[in-house]
XYZ file of C-alpha atoms in Angstrom:
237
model
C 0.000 0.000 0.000
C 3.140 2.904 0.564
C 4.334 1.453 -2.681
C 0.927 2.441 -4.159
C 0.771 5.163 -2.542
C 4.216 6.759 -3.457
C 4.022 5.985 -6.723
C 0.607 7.826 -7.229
C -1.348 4.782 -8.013
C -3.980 5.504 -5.085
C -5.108 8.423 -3.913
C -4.489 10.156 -0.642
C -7.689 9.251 0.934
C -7.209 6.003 -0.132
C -4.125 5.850 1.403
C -5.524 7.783 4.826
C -8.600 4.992 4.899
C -6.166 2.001 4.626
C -3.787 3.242 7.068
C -6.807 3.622 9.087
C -8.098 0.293 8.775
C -4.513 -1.370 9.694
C -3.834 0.575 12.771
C -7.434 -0.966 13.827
C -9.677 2.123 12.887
C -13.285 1.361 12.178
C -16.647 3.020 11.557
C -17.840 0.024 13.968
C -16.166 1.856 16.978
C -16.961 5.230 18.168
C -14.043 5.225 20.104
C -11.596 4.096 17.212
C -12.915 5.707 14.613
C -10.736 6.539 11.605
C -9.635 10.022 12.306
C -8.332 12.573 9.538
C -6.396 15.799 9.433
C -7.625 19.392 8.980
C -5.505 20.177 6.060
C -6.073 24.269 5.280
C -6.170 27.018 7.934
C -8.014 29.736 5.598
C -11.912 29.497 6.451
C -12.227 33.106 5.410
C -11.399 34.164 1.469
C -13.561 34.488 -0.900
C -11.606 31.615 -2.998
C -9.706 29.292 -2.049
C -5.934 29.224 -3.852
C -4.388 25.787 -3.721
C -1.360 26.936 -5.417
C -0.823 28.820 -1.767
C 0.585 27.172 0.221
C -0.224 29.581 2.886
C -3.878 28.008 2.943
C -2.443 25.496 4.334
C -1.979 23.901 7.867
C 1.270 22.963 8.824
C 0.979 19.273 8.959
C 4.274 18.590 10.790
C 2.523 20.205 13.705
C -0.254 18.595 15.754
C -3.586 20.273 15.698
C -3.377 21.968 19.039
C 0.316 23.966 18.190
C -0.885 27.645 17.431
C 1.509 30.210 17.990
C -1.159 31.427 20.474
C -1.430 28.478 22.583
C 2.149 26.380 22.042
C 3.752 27.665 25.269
C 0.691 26.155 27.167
C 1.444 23.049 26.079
C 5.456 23.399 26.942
C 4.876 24.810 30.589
C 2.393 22.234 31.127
C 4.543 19.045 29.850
C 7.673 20.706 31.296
C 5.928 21.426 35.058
C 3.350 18.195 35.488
C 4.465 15.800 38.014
C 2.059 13.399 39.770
C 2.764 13.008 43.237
C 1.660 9.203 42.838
C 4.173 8.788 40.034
C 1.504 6.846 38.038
C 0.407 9.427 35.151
C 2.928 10.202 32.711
C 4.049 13.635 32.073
C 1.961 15.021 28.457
C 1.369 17.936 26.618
C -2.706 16.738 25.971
C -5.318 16.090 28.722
C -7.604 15.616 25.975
C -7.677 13.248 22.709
C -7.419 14.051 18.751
C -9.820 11.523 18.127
C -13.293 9.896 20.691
C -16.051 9.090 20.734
C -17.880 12.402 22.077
C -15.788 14.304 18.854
C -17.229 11.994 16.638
C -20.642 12.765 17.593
C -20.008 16.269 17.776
C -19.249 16.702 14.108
C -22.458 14.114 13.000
C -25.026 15.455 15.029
C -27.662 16.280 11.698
C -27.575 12.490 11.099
C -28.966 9.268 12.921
C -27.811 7.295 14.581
C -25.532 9.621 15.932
C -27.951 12.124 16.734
C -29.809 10.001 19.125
C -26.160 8.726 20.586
C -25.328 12.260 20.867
C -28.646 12.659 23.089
C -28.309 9.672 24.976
C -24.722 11.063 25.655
C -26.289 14.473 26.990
C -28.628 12.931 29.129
C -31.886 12.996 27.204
C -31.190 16.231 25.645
C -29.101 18.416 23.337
C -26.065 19.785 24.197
C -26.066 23.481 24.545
C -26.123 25.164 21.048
C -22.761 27.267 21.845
C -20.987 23.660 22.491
C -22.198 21.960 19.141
C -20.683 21.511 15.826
C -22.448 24.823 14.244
C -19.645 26.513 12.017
C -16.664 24.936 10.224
C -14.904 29.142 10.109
C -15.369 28.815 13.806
C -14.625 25.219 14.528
C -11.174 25.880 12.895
C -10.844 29.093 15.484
C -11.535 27.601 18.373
C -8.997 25.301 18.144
C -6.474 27.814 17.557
C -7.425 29.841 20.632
C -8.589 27.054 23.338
C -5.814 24.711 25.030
C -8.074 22.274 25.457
C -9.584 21.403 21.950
C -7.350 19.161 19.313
C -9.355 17.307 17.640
C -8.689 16.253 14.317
C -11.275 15.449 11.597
C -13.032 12.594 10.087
C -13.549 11.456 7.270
C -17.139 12.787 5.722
C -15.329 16.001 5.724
C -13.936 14.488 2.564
C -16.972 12.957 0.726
C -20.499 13.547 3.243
C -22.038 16.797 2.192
C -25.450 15.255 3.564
C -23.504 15.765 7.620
C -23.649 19.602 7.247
C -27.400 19.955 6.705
C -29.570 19.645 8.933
C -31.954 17.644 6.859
C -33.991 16.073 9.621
C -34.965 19.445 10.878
C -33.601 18.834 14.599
C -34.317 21.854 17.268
C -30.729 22.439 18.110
C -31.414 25.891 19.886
C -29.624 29.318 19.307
C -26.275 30.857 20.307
C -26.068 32.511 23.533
C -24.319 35.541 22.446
C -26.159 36.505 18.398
C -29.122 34.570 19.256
C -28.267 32.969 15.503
C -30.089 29.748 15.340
C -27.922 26.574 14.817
C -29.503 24.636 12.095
C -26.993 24.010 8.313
C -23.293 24.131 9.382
C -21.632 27.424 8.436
C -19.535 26.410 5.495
C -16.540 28.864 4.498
C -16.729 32.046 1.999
C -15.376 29.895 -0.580
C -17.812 26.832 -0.467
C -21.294 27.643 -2.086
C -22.921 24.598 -1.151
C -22.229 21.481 1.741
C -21.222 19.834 -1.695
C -18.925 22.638 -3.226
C -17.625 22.121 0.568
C -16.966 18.547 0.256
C -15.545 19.107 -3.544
C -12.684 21.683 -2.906
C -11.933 20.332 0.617
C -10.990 16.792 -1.230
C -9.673 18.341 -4.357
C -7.265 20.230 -1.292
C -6.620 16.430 -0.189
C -5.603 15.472 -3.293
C -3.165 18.489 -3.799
C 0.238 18.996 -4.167
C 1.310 20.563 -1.092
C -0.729 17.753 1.032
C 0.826 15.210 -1.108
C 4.303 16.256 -0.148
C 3.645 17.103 3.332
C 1.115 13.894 4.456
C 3.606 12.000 5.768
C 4.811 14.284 8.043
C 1.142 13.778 9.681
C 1.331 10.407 9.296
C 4.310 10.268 11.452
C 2.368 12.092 14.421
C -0.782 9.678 14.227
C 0.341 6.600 13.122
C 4.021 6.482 13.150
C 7.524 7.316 15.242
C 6.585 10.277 16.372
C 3.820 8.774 18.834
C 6.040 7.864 21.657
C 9.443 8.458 23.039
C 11.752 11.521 23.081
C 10.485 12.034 19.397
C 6.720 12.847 20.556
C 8.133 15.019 23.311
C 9.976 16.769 20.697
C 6.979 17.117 18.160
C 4.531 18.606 21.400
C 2.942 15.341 21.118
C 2.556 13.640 23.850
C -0.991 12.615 25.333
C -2.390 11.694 28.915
């Protein structure tokens, strides 16, 4: 499959799913499901430029390492210590990829809508909390510590998960009073499908080609463990 993959002969979400299933990924499991990166950082032009490579993330990094919020994660790692000696020192108290994320983002469509409820005791999470914006998803996790999760993969081919075609009540934020129904899609998408179209064509790019395995190498490969992780700010409770 790297053979294939190197040589061009499958695609990079081909290659992202297979690596998935291998490392024991599945749709089955909630809490291994197979978990994708956010590949651009601009949620805001007009068009979208995929001969920039400014649009896009820095996939060497993990999620969480903003300029903003990086030294967070260094004092943290650097200053934990557990008087019991059982927990690890990390850089994460949180995950990339659960269960609860994976709910988050498919809360429009059953059965995770009702697992979602179930989850929130009977109800809907508040509307502030929920999956309402893709722009803002992508700012939060600049800005808050305590958010790195990555994506999955409907992002990539699901334009049905950004409508909310089954008409759920899923309130209105606190602050605008704007009520959370279709996701927010970016300046440049027209449509939950023009969404799902340029966000794969940005898959399939050259930049992400050349840069994938540097993600790769966070998720599924050396830079997991060991004085390497600690290096990369990757290290999780």
């Amino acid at each position: 499959v790297l053979q294939k993959w190197v040589n061009r002969e499958i695609s990079n979400f081909d290659y992202l799913i297979q690596l998935n299933t291998m490392a024991g990924r599945t749709y089955n499991d909630l809490a291994q499901y197979p978990v994708f990166p956010w590949i651009l950082r601009d949620y805001t032009s007009e068009e979208l430029d995929l001969n920039n490579p400014a649009v896009f993330r820095d996939l060497s990094k993990p999620i969480g390492c903003s300029v903003v919020i990086i030294k967070i994660y260094f004092f943290r790692y650097e200053n934990f210590e557990d008087p019991l000696g059982i927990i690890d020192k990390f850089h994460y108290g949180t995950h990339y990829s659960n269960a609860a994320g994976v709910m988050h983002y498919l809360i429009r469509v059953e059965p995770f809508t009702t697992l979602h409820i179930q989850l929130q005791s009977g109800r809907f999470d508040c509307a502030d909390r929920q999956f309402h914006s893709i722009p803002a998803t992508w700012q939060a996790l600049m800005d808050n510590p305590n958010d790195v999760k990555e994506l999955i993969p409907e992002f990539f081919y699901f334009p049905e998960f950004l409508e909310n075609q089954n008409g759920f009540n899923l309130g209105q934020l606190q602050i605008s009073k704007e009520v959370v129904n279709d996701v927010v899609l970016p300046k440049w998408a027209h449509s939950p499908e023009d969404f799902i179209y340029k966000h794969r064509k940005a898959l399939e790019s050259e930049y992400v080609s050349a840069h994938l395995h540097e993600w790769i190498d966070l998720i599924f490969g050396y830079k997991q463990r060991g004085p390497a992780a600690v290096e990369a700010l990757n290290v999780f409770y």
